XYZ file of C-alpha atoms in Angstrom:
748
model
C -0.007 -0.004 0.012
C 1.326 3.480 -0.877
C 0.087 6.936 0.176
C 1.828 10.301 0.042
C 2.328 12.327 3.256
C 3.223 16.017 3.352
C 4.744 16.628 6.857
C 5.979 13.330 8.270
C 9.713 14.015 8.081
C 9.957 17.762 8.716
C 11.975 17.439 11.931
C 14.431 15.069 10.367
C 15.843 17.839 8.177
C 18.101 18.866 11.095
C 19.951 15.572 11.208
C 22.510 16.132 8.445
C 24.008 19.490 9.580
C 23.892 18.406 13.203
C 25.717 15.114 12.695
C 28.184 16.455 10.148
C 29.459 18.986 12.699
C 30.996 16.136 14.689
C 34.146 16.713 12.599
C 36.434 18.735 14.862
C 38.659 20.134 12.065
C 38.772 23.599 10.520
C 39.926 22.206 7.173
C 38.477 19.229 5.356
C 41.184 16.923 4.005
C 40.315 15.549 0.541
C 43.043 12.906 0.363
C 41.225 9.599 1.008
C 42.765 7.669 -1.860
C 44.314 5.104 0.477
C 40.953 4.270 2.061
C 39.349 2.625 -0.952
C 35.703 1.736 -0.419
C 36.017 -0.641 2.504
C 33.385 1.056 4.708
C 30.081 -0.841 4.509
C 27.411 1.803 3.768
C 23.783 0.560 3.672
C 22.397 0.889 0.135
C 20.050 3.798 -0.342
C 16.339 3.052 -1.146
C 14.997 4.006 -4.551
C 11.595 5.550 -5.321
C 9.689 7.421 -7.994
C 8.080 10.763 -7.132
C 4.475 11.359 -8.078
C 3.814 13.926 -10.782
C 2.363 17.198 -9.434
C 3.452 16.733 -5.807
C 5.355 19.466 -3.983
C 9.128 19.167 -3.598
C 8.768 18.651 0.192
C 6.169 15.900 -0.189
C 6.831 12.776 1.870
C 6.367 9.228 0.515
C 6.111 5.989 2.461
C 5.997 2.368 1.435
C 5.554 -0.688 3.673
C 4.533 -4.338 3.510
C 1.630 -3.674 5.907
C -0.179 -0.590 7.211
C -2.888 0.105 9.777
C -4.704 3.470 9.548
C -6.881 4.604 12.510
C -8.789 7.836 12.079
C -8.284 9.180 15.647
C -5.246 7.111 16.528
C -1.710 6.437 15.373
C -0.914 5.048 11.919
C 1.310 1.986 12.013
C 3.597 0.645 9.302
C 5.387 -2.748 9.339
C 7.876 -4.559 7.206
C 10.473 -2.881 4.961
C 9.139 0.572 5.817
C 10.728 3.254 3.671
C 10.024 7.002 3.896
C 11.351 9.629 1.423
C 11.187 13.415 1.657
C 13.444 15.334 -0.746
C 17.031 14.131 -0.286
C 16.190 12.518 3.085
C 15.144 8.911 3.463
C 14.263 6.795 6.509
C 13.708 3.063 6.837
C 12.932 0.647 9.661
C 11.086 -2.467 10.641
C 8.281 -0.448 12.275
C 7.179 3.216 12.081
C 4.297 4.644 14.141
C 2.924 8.103 13.249
C 0.688 9.799 15.873
C -1.343 12.554 14.196
C -2.601 13.960 17.505
C 0.864 14.288 19.064
C 2.596 14.998 15.757
C 5.280 12.395 16.491
C 6.854 9.593 14.553
C 8.631 6.664 16.157
C 10.794 4.138 14.339
C 12.223 0.869 15.712
C 14.240 -2.002 14.446
C 17.057 -1.536 11.905
C 16.381 2.200 11.717
C 18.402 3.839 8.948
C 18.546 7.450 7.734
C 20.125 8.819 4.547
C 20.869 12.383 3.459
C 23.182 13.907 0.831
C 26.302 13.336 2.924
C 25.082 11.447 5.999
C 24.023 7.852 6.784
C 22.682 6.975 10.251
C 21.817 3.581 11.664
C 20.004 3.404 15.023
C 18.100 1.037 17.237
C 15.219 3.443 17.569
C 14.298 7.039 16.872
C 11.593 9.545 17.737
C 10.839 12.899 16.128
C 8.627 15.691 17.481
C 7.216 17.388 14.438
C 5.664 20.361 16.295
C 8.817 21.102 18.303
C 11.234 20.266 15.489
C 13.207 17.958 17.806
C 14.377 14.419 17.514
C 15.981 11.716 19.644
C 17.856 8.609 18.543
C 19.400 5.775 20.529
C 22.067 3.320 19.694
C 23.345 5.489 16.824
C 25.995 4.611 14.240
C 26.755 7.381 11.723
C 28.824 7.986 8.562
C 29.872 11.357 7.135
C 30.556 10.541 3.539
C 32.357 13.672 2.381
C 34.779 13.509 5.306
C 35.177 9.701 5.390
C 34.202 9.872 9.080
C 32.115 7.546 11.184
C 31.396 6.774 14.804
C 28.828 5.690 17.385
C 26.737 7.545 19.989
C 24.577 6.104 22.748
C 22.070 8.948 22.570
C 21.512 11.909 20.196
C 19.134 14.817 20.759
C 18.599 17.495 18.099
C 16.665 20.746 18.303
C 16.200 22.548 15.002
C 14.515 25.631 16.439
C 17.309 26.320 18.920
C 19.945 25.084 16.455
C 21.883 22.720 18.633
C 22.494 18.995 19.086
C 23.616 16.975 22.112
C 25.426 13.646 22.044
C 26.194 11.227 24.859
C 29.011 8.700 24.831
C 30.064 9.619 21.311
C 33.178 8.774 19.302
C 34.605 9.891 15.941
C 37.274 8.654 13.544
C 38.202 8.700 9.866
C 39.956 5.341 9.965
C 38.608 2.146 8.487
C 36.594 0.033 10.950
C 38.995 -2.873 10.797
C 42.052 -0.627 11.217
C 41.068 1.885 13.870
C 44.395 3.640 14.378
C 42.904 6.583 16.267
C 39.586 7.560 17.763
C 38.177 10.601 19.591
C 35.698 9.846 22.395
C 33.654 12.155 24.626
C 31.143 11.616 27.421
C 29.138 14.662 26.363
C 29.161 16.750 23.205
C 27.075 19.801 22.306
C 27.128 21.430 18.883
C 25.726 24.980 18.672
C 25.078 25.798 14.995
C 24.121 29.434 15.603
C 27.507 30.286 17.137
C 29.255 27.556 15.091
C 31.004 26.235 18.203
C 31.166 22.861 19.842
C 31.840 21.935 23.432
C 32.820 18.564 24.793
C 33.478 17.122 28.233
C 35.824 14.319 29.229
C 37.484 13.997 25.813
C 39.935 11.142 25.201
C 42.155 10.605 22.172
C 42.866 6.923 21.649
C 45.597 5.428 19.467
C 45.056 1.743 18.692
C 42.370 1.758 21.408
C 44.926 3.004 23.916
C 44.139 6.384 25.604
C 47.031 8.822 24.996
C 45.523 12.247 25.677
C 42.752 13.579 27.940
C 40.989 16.925 28.217
C 38.296 17.555 30.798
C 36.772 20.251 28.594
C 37.287 21.525 25.057
C 35.710 24.297 22.978
C 36.215 24.010 19.237
C 34.919 25.356 15.878
C 32.495 23.299 13.826
C 32.904 25.289 10.614
C 35.587 27.183 8.667
C 34.486 30.388 10.310
C 37.241 32.013 12.417
C 36.877 31.514 16.178
C 38.750 32.627 19.259
C 40.657 29.841 20.981
C 43.899 27.897 21.244
C 45.470 26.437 18.101
C 47.463 23.267 17.775
C 50.888 23.496 19.472
C 54.099 22.971 17.529
C 57.349 21.320 18.426
C 60.938 21.372 17.112
C 64.582 21.223 18.034
C 67.566 23.218 16.711
C 71.217 23.272 17.742
C 71.373 26.963 18.658
C 67.988 27.378 20.384
C 67.357 23.899 21.817
C 63.948 22.319 22.216
C 61.155 24.584 21.014
C 57.474 24.596 21.966
C 54.863 27.008 20.625
C 51.365 27.365 22.054
C 49.461 29.799 19.782
C 46.215 31.480 20.786
C 43.904 32.930 18.101
C 41.724 35.975 18.824
C 38.867 36.649 16.372
C 38.461 40.347 17.199
C 35.884 41.119 14.489
C 34.994 39.954 10.978
C 37.640 42.377 9.656
C 40.273 41.946 12.326
C 42.143 39.130 14.066
C 45.321 38.410 16.018
C 47.468 35.458 16.987
C 49.675 35.298 20.066
C 52.257 32.519 20.347
C 54.693 32.142 23.234
C 57.765 30.344 21.867
C 59.652 28.537 24.563
C 63.334 27.755 23.722
C 65.317 25.712 26.229
C 68.581 27.585 25.526
C 67.280 31.155 25.108
C 64.094 31.661 27.094
C 60.565 32.537 26.110
C 59.929 34.673 23.008
C 56.580 36.431 22.700
C 55.320 36.323 19.094
C 52.315 38.115 17.703
C 50.507 38.701 14.428
C 47.728 41.223 13.854
C 45.722 41.397 10.603
C 43.041 43.809 9.537
C 40.780 44.604 6.592
C 39.492 48.076 5.776
C 36.905 49.056 3.219
C 39.575 49.538 0.549
C 42.731 48.308 2.243
C 44.419 45.708 4.361
C 47.478 45.302 6.516
C 49.458 43.029 8.783
C 51.821 43.529 11.748
C 54.197 40.833 13.011
C 56.181 41.402 16.144
C 58.512 39.128 18.171
C 60.168 39.979 21.492
C 62.668 37.911 23.468
C 63.714 39.398 26.796
C 67.208 38.573 28.065
C 68.399 36.057 25.480
C 70.546 33.563 27.433
C 72.635 32.886 24.336
C 73.140 36.574 23.399
C 74.678 38.254 26.434
C 71.224 38.420 28.094
C 70.248 41.183 25.649
C 66.628 41.876 24.663
C 65.907 40.991 21.023
C 63.023 41.851 18.757
C 61.655 41.882 15.218
C 58.898 44.064 13.719
C 57.368 43.685 10.234
C 54.497 45.897 9.082
C 52.761 46.215 5.672
C 49.695 48.131 4.581
C 47.902 48.515 1.200
C 45.223 51.141 0.641
C 43.201 52.331 -2.351
C 41.680 55.835 -2.515
C 39.928 58.134 -5.016
C 39.295 55.202 -7.407
C 42.780 55.440 -8.943
C 45.043 56.060 -5.987
C 47.183 53.500 -4.188
C 49.047 53.713 -0.854
C 51.692 51.198 0.227
C 53.553 51.182 3.532
C 56.150 48.775 4.859
C 58.427 48.904 7.893
C 60.866 46.232 9.037
C 63.282 46.271 11.956
C 65.353 43.809 13.980
C 67.294 44.417 17.195
C 70.678 43.196 15.905
C 72.600 41.911 12.902
C 72.509 38.287 14.078
C 68.747 38.042 14.537
C 68.003 36.161 11.292
C 71.006 33.850 11.623
C 69.812 32.863 15.080
C 66.071 32.629 14.432
C 65.757 32.218 10.671
C 64.619 28.812 9.451
C 66.132 28.822 5.952
C 69.251 29.754 4.051
C 67.434 32.515 2.165
C 66.179 34.170 5.359
C 69.438 33.818 7.284
C 71.268 35.487 4.342
C 69.025 38.594 4.411
C 71.180 41.723 4.018
C 68.785 44.714 4.031
C 65.376 45.396 5.629
C 63.239 47.897 3.764
C 61.202 50.811 5.157
C 59.106 52.430 2.437
C 56.014 54.535 1.857
C 54.560 54.835 -1.662
C 51.627 56.886 -2.828
C 50.594 56.681 -6.480
C 47.826 57.891 -8.741
C 46.797 56.941 -12.291
C 45.372 59.470 -14.695
C 43.884 58.753 -18.114
C 47.230 59.056 -19.862
C 49.729 59.370 -17.033
C 50.684 58.019 -13.605
C 52.671 59.477 -10.774
C 54.427 57.973 -7.746
C 55.741 59.535 -4.567
C 58.126 57.596 -2.321
C 60.224 57.771 0.820
C 62.548 54.821 1.426
C 65.423 53.705 3.592
C 66.955 50.414 4.733
C 68.302 48.769 7.853
C 71.523 46.915 7.005
C 71.654 43.567 8.820
C 74.876 42.315 7.200
C 77.771 43.621 9.336
C 80.315 42.929 6.539
C 78.859 45.712 4.361
C 80.878 48.927 4.734
C 78.997 52.150 5.443
C 79.854 53.632 2.037
C 78.495 50.495 0.308
C 75.075 50.643 1.926
C 72.030 51.860 -0.065
C 71.101 55.520 -0.068
C 67.886 56.752 1.478
C 65.341 58.310 -0.864
C 63.828 61.270 1.004
C 61.720 61.776 -1.067
C 61.355 60.485 -4.650
C 58.786 61.478 -7.295
C 58.272 59.615 -10.596
C 56.106 60.644 -13.538
C 55.290 58.358 -16.454
C 53.379 59.374 -19.595
C 53.232 56.276 -21.854
C 51.660 55.989 -25.262
C 48.251 54.393 -24.821
C 47.609 52.945 -28.310
C 50.744 52.134 -30.277
C 50.276 52.139 -34.057
C 52.136 53.090 -37.194
C 52.210 56.743 -36.275
C 54.590 58.593 -34.028
C 54.427 57.400 -30.429
C 55.567 59.726 -27.649
C 56.694 58.524 -24.221
C 58.019 60.431 -21.233
C 59.375 59.525 -17.807
C 60.604 61.975 -15.255
C 62.090 61.722 -11.754
C 62.953 64.055 -8.898
C 64.670 62.421 -5.917
C 66.733 63.415 -2.915
C 69.434 60.950 -1.748
C 70.899 60.858 1.744
C 73.598 58.715 3.386
C 75.742 59.464 6.422
C 79.144 61.032 5.558
C 78.656 60.464 1.810
C 77.993 62.628 -1.195
C 74.287 63.347 -1.217
C 71.691 65.673 -2.660
C 68.992 65.901 -5.308
C 68.743 64.467 -8.824
C 66.326 65.476 -11.602
C 65.972 63.192 -14.578
C 63.907 63.861 -17.778
C 63.650 61.048 -20.350
C 61.401 61.657 -23.410
C 61.356 59.360 -26.431
C 59.613 58.997 -29.811
C 59.282 55.918 -32.019
C 57.725 55.187 -35.381
C 56.825 51.444 -35.643
C 56.124 49.804 -38.987
C 54.610 46.284 -38.907
C 53.346 43.636 -41.279
C 52.143 40.093 -40.652
C 55.674 38.694 -40.755
C 58.008 41.683 -40.172
C 58.498 44.713 -37.974
C 60.728 47.759 -38.078
C 60.829 50.293 -35.195
C 63.147 53.314 -35.221
C 63.353 55.236 -31.919
C 64.990 58.440 -30.738
C 65.363 59.259 -27.026
C 66.922 62.054 -25.002
C 68.030 62.065 -21.363
C 68.769 65.135 -19.302
C 69.955 64.734 -15.725
C 70.613 67.592 -13.295
C 72.096 67.282 -9.784
C 71.829 69.624 -6.813
C 74.355 68.265 -4.282
C 74.285 69.159 -0.598
C 77.521 67.348 0.329
C 80.144 67.152 -2.400
C 82.714 64.883 -0.680
C 82.725 61.392 0.809
C 83.898 61.033 4.376
C 87.249 59.587 3.118
C 87.607 62.548 0.624
C 88.255 60.119 -2.249
C 85.656 61.874 -4.401
C 84.868 65.577 -4.896
C 82.062 66.963 -7.091
C 80.739 70.353 -8.079
C 77.471 71.547 -6.613
C 75.319 71.128 -9.716
C 76.719 68.849 -12.396
C 74.488 67.748 -15.259
C 74.360 65.578 -18.332
C 72.430 65.574 -21.620
C 72.652 62.572 -23.977
C 70.632 61.382 -27.006
C 69.843 57.751 -27.893
C 69.145 56.333 -31.356
C 67.981 52.751 -31.888
C 66.533 50.601 -34.640
C 64.752 47.348 -33.844
C 63.746 44.882 -36.591
C 62.642 41.288 -36.976
C 61.211 38.704 -39.318
C 58.880 35.773 -38.555
C 59.067 32.520 -40.530
C 57.205 29.271 -39.920
C 56.973 25.808 -41.427
C 55.355 22.441 -40.759
C 57.743 19.638 -39.711
C 57.218 16.050 -38.640
C 59.466 14.658 -35.942
C 59.131 11.189 -34.391
C 55.796 10.678 -36.053
C 54.339 13.897 -34.644
C 53.418 17.055 -36.546
C 54.939 20.321 -35.313
C 54.880 23.960 -36.369
C 58.428 25.402 -36.260
C 59.062 29.104 -36.220
C 62.276 30.973 -37.038
C 62.447 34.517 -35.660
C 65.671 36.439 -36.457
C 66.016 39.873 -34.866
C 68.448 42.784 -35.369
C 68.773 45.669 -32.895
C 71.102 48.588 -33.380
C 71.857 51.102 -30.621
C 73.898 54.280 -30.744
C 74.619 56.475 -27.692
C 77.496 58.987 -27.999
C 80.245 58.973 -25.383
C 80.132 61.634 -22.715
C 82.377 61.521 -19.678
C 80.346 61.125 -16.499
C 83.101 60.855 -13.888
C 81.927 64.208 -12.500
C 78.580 62.654 -11.531
C 77.989 60.776 -8.255
C 76.624 57.274 -8.164
C 73.512 57.087 -5.999
C 71.599 54.052 -7.263
C 73.141 52.928 -10.543
C 74.545 49.469 -11.188
C 75.097 47.061 -14.040
C 72.237 45.005 -15.354
C 72.872 41.299 -15.158
C 73.794 40.225 -18.675
C 71.238 37.825 -20.121
C 69.282 37.381 -23.352
C 66.955 40.361 -22.677
C 69.994 42.653 -22.249
C 70.600 42.374 -25.999
C 67.638 44.694 -26.556
C 67.917 47.210 -23.680
C 68.775 50.862 -24.306
C 71.179 51.019 -21.391
C 73.499 48.616 -19.624
C 73.083 50.510 -16.322
C 70.218 50.701 -13.853
C 69.243 54.067 -12.419
C 70.053 57.435 -13.916
C 73.601 58.115 -12.700
C 75.217 56.475 -15.673
C 74.221 56.281 -19.343
C 76.319 53.778 -21.211
C 77.946 54.860 -24.464
C 77.080 52.424 -27.262
C 77.693 51.747 -30.910
C 76.545 48.167 -31.113
C 74.489 45.660 -33.031
C 72.519 42.796 -31.435
C 71.976 39.718 -33.536
C 69.578 37.123 -32.180
C 67.360 34.311 -33.359
C 64.582 32.335 -31.669
C 63.039 29.103 -32.830
C 59.978 27.451 -31.343
C 58.364 24.023 -31.852
C 54.607 24.044 -31.357
C 52.680 20.772 -31.083
C 50.568 20.645 -34.228
C 47.278 19.284 -32.950
C 47.144 21.330 -29.680
C 49.357 24.364 -30.412
C 51.257 23.805 -27.108
C 54.809 25.107 -27.157
C 57.187 22.155 -26.684
C 60.551 23.835 -27.200
C 61.942 27.372 -27.314
C 65.568 28.053 -28.107
C 67.011 31.626 -28.242
C 70.551 32.501 -29.293
C 72.177 35.912 -29.443
C 75.235 38.105 -29.229
C 76.285 41.744 -29.217
C 78.831 43.240 -31.675
C 80.570 46.344 -30.366
C 81.943 48.864 -32.899
C 83.514 51.048 -30.212
C 84.968 50.580 -26.717
C 82.603 51.161 -23.787
C 84.273 53.989 -21.880
C 81.495 54.902 -19.403
C 81.804 52.656 -16.354
C 81.120 52.698 -12.628
C 83.909 54.091 -10.451
C 86.949 51.824 -10.330
C 85.951 49.793 -13.404
C 88.139 49.844 -16.512
C 86.658 50.483 -19.985
C 85.456 47.461 -21.929
C 87.362 46.859 -25.156
C 86.086 43.502 -26.407
C 84.536 43.432 -29.859
C 82.122 40.640 -28.907
C 79.866 40.123 -25.932
C 79.340 36.709 -24.379
C 77.286 34.371 -26.586
C 73.917 33.824 -24.912
C 71.639 30.790 -25.176
C 68.294 30.196 -23.479
C 66.390 26.909 -23.674
C 63.027 25.625 -22.442
C 61.844 22.234 -23.593
C 59.526 19.365 -22.763
C 61.138 15.971 -23.275
C 59.760 12.476 -23.516
C 59.304 10.248 -20.473
C 57.824 13.073 -18.327
C 61.103 15.053 -18.403
C 61.463 18.777 -18.890
C 64.532 21.033 -19.026
C 65.363 24.683 -18.905
C 68.661 26.437 -18.934
C 70.816 29.343 -19.994
C 74.434 29.531 -21.051
C 76.937 32.322 -21.620
C 80.202 31.647 -23.396
C 82.807 34.407 -23.765
C 84.588 34.023 -27.089
C 87.212 36.591 -26.085
C 88.798 34.257 -23.500
C 87.055 30.983 -24.426
C 85.438 30.665 -20.952
C 81.901 29.708 -19.922
C 81.085 32.657 -17.614
C 77.568 31.787 -16.593
C 75.283 28.872 -16.947
C 72.402 26.989 -15.371
C 70.572 23.849 -16.323
C 67.578 22.321 -14.574
C 66.065 18.939 -15.281
C 62.747 17.891 -13.787
C 61.167 14.450 -13.774
C 57.515 14.803 -12.817
C 55.377 11.864 -13.948
C 52.691 12.423 -11.301
C 51.970 14.301 -8.101
C 53.753 11.728 -5.894
C 57.075 11.461 -7.822
C 59.248 14.506 -8.444
C 62.986 14.760 -8.980
C 64.798 18.054 -9.740
C 68.507 18.202 -10.672
C 70.173 21.569 -11.272
C 73.644 23.009 -11.895
C 74.491 26.718 -11.556
C 77.650 28.599 -12.517
C 78.456 32.293 -11.975
C 82.119 33.065 -12.571
C 81.753 36.740 -11.588
C 80.550 35.854 -8.055
C 82.502 32.601 -7.640
C 79.357 30.513 -7.532
C 79.254 26.936 -8.711
C 76.544 24.810 -7.189
C 74.615 21.599 -7.644
C 71.095 21.192 -6.338
C 69.256 17.864 -6.086
C 65.827 17.648 -4.522
C 62.658 15.637 -4.818
C 60.022 13.402 -3.327
C 59.767 9.700 -4.140
C 57.420 6.979 -2.924
C 59.066 3.785 -1.673
C 55.731 2.059 -1.044
C 52.045 2.852 -1.029
C 52.410 4.524 2.345
C 56.011 5.789 2.542
C 57.603 8.735 0.719
C 61.137 10.049 0.901
C 61.747 13.829 0.652
C 65.065 15.588 0.517
C 67.372 18.249 -0.847
C 71.112 18.607 -1.187
C 72.528 22.039 -2.151
C 76.281 21.804 -2.629
C 78.920 24.462 -3.446
C 81.594 23.081 -5.771
C 83.511 26.328 -5.408
C 83.798 26.027 -1.635
C 83.675 22.208 -1.523
C 80.942 22.189 1.147
C 77.252 21.596 1.607
C 75.192 24.771 1.901
C 71.905 23.108 2.817
C 70.746 19.538 3.191
C 67.637 17.940 4.528
C 66.047 14.563 4.387
C 62.892 13.085 5.743
C 60.083 10.620 5.412
C 56.351 10.905 4.947
C 54.041 8.138 6.086
C 50.487 8.389 4.848
C 47.508 6.122 5.568
C 43.773 6.352 5.132
C 43.203 8.343 8.306
C 46.538 9.769 9.507
C 49.902 10.906 8.263
C 53.351 11.483 9.729
C 56.252 13.598 8.460
C 59.721 13.884 10.010
C 62.491 16.070 8.577
C 66.084 16.645 9.676
C 67.963 19.569 8.151
C 71.236 21.466 8.298
C 71.894 24.778 6.561
C 74.425 27.613 6.433
C 73.232 30.273 8.893
C 75.590 33.215 8.320
C 78.564 34.554 6.414
C 80.895 33.285 9.165
C 80.245 29.706 8.095
C 78.081 28.748 11.084
C 75.491 26.050 10.515
C 72.124 25.338 12.064
C 70.651 21.920 12.464
C 67.109 21.024 13.364
C 64.554 18.260 13.554
C 60.877 18.867 12.870
C 57.786 16.654 13.184
C 54.303 16.995 11.827
C 51.462 14.613 12.649
C 48.129 14.833 10.821
C 45.000 13.027 11.992
C 42.810 13.295 8.958
C 39.600 15.048 9.849
C 41.281 16.776 12.837
C 43.871 19.526 13.031
C 47.551 18.749 12.441
C 50.161 18.839 15.196
C 53.741 20.015 14.756
C 55.603 22.435 12.535
C 53.953 23.379 9.250
C 56.499 21.555 7.090
C 54.285 21.619 4.016
C 55.159 25.246 3.198
C 58.867 24.531 3.690
C 58.767 21.595 1.298
C 56.895 23.538 -1.396
C 59.560 26.282 -1.216
C 62.444 23.816 -1.514
C 61.090 21.172 -3.887
C 59.614 22.705 -7.047
C 56.452 20.865 -7.976
C 55.881 19.324 -4.539
C 52.246 18.370 -3.776
C 51.020 17.801 -0.243
C 49.810 14.239 0.156
C 48.304 14.784 3.634
């Protein structure tokens, strides 16, 4: 017998959100690949809705039914009820129309979009929107979680649920590695918080951790409370323990406080404050360690502040301020080679505005030098202030295009030549283009005027006039041709291009030894340098030039998809005159040829890829610079990177091997070895293992890296444990691995 009912299962609509909130994690972990489908989920009933019924209509089928006009309606045998995505089945269901209640007994099962419940019996109060279930076993499908509860009470009106003698795990039933149990659990969906009493964490059914009371979030919404502690050990700070506390101040503001206990140094107070404004955001990080036991009992600190702000639709404001108490701060507390080798900390304020055809920038900037080996006269100048104006051509075409950049800046440095600099840099070009060719002549002019306040360095090695200036024209001609052809290689069709390019540049010589050097330096020579108008950065030097760049690029594009498989670029400069303009103390350059430059990017068979650059100097037959990087990346779990780097000018010759490799279904090896061939020593090395199962993961890493220019090394050991479906414990090694192993994917 089959009859439709309209209101029978209204109260049951609370069950899914209530039960799903049992997961005590802020982040859902999607990696359940190792679990398979071993959990036995009862099959969901099937039914056909009646045409014309409302979406919230309820349907019921049963082997037998007894309908009493003024009494309860009883259903027996394979009873199945359906209302929208919710379904309920049981051996017996009794519906009392007068009390508006429904009671189910015997093999009671409930299904929703992500929830399956089995219970001995259940009762729902339709008027009060409440329900009670006993002897409950539940499954949360999207989180691979399941557990049991002796008693469950839900109240949809008040938006809470209470559980007694409840447990939760994401492990397979036959391999229950960990389980969370509580005597009492209440989930408040209005505040999105959960509270539990007498909580026990069990590993292999053995209690390992107990909390008499815990308050935790049941959604991704930010909540005030303690975060997971972290643990580590380093040779210069000893055993470390962090106990962070998160403060959700408002929807647009939060803070984290984290005492960092170090057995050798004491307790460092760490804090982070973040805020959002209507059109801006910012962050402040501050650390303070009173009386460092390993640093002459001196107080030590770090401050880092950034702020971004938009205004007047087109205006932007940027602020940053960084400060440390001493030069050794990063070498003592930094956790990587890149951080421990920090040389300067920037303090800067920028304000910019974009017009329809122009933009302007105002800036003040200085630096804290944290490398004690840098002499005072080699430290960067302060810009107090700087103004930049740029008027670019908006729509380039075959007509004359006018561009203009201008700068006014005041430089300051203790006991050094300082003062103001004004730089005007207009240019005009006349591009001519066809489908396969281009020709672009360009004429530029640069005028630079100085107004010096101090005309001598403290050592009196340089003396300048009060207001030197310089005016120099540029003339350049850029041209190129584009060829293409179809080729077939290895049975695959490709489109090959050939793109030769010629670039001529002429800048007359003008002695500039009477000009100070505030911010100019040499560009790093690479392929792009073949087509720059100047070999110097900044405006203090304009390089004289009478030179021709000859370059060619070829590309191989996969015929069916158009994907670029290989790009090879070759080029060289031919100098028709010596380069007399140089930075102080540098001799003129007299070579006729520049280094020969080659750049390569290619995808190879067998999941290999390569990229590299090479510079060979034909004048002395020496390879001056080079780098080659090979990557083997067949899938997310197997990555191997091998690199070699050479820089003759800075005495750098390094090898770098890193990767992650599975040794079984559950075990991965991760590691990196950065080695200096020039110094015959290891700069950084780490190795570790990852163990990953259906419901938990473990990662342990030991590392050693160069901490400072004195050759001191730091060693450390870090552990991360992840109970899937709960928060992780230990140092956040995932970020560290992504920074050091290109292509690394987190398996946890």
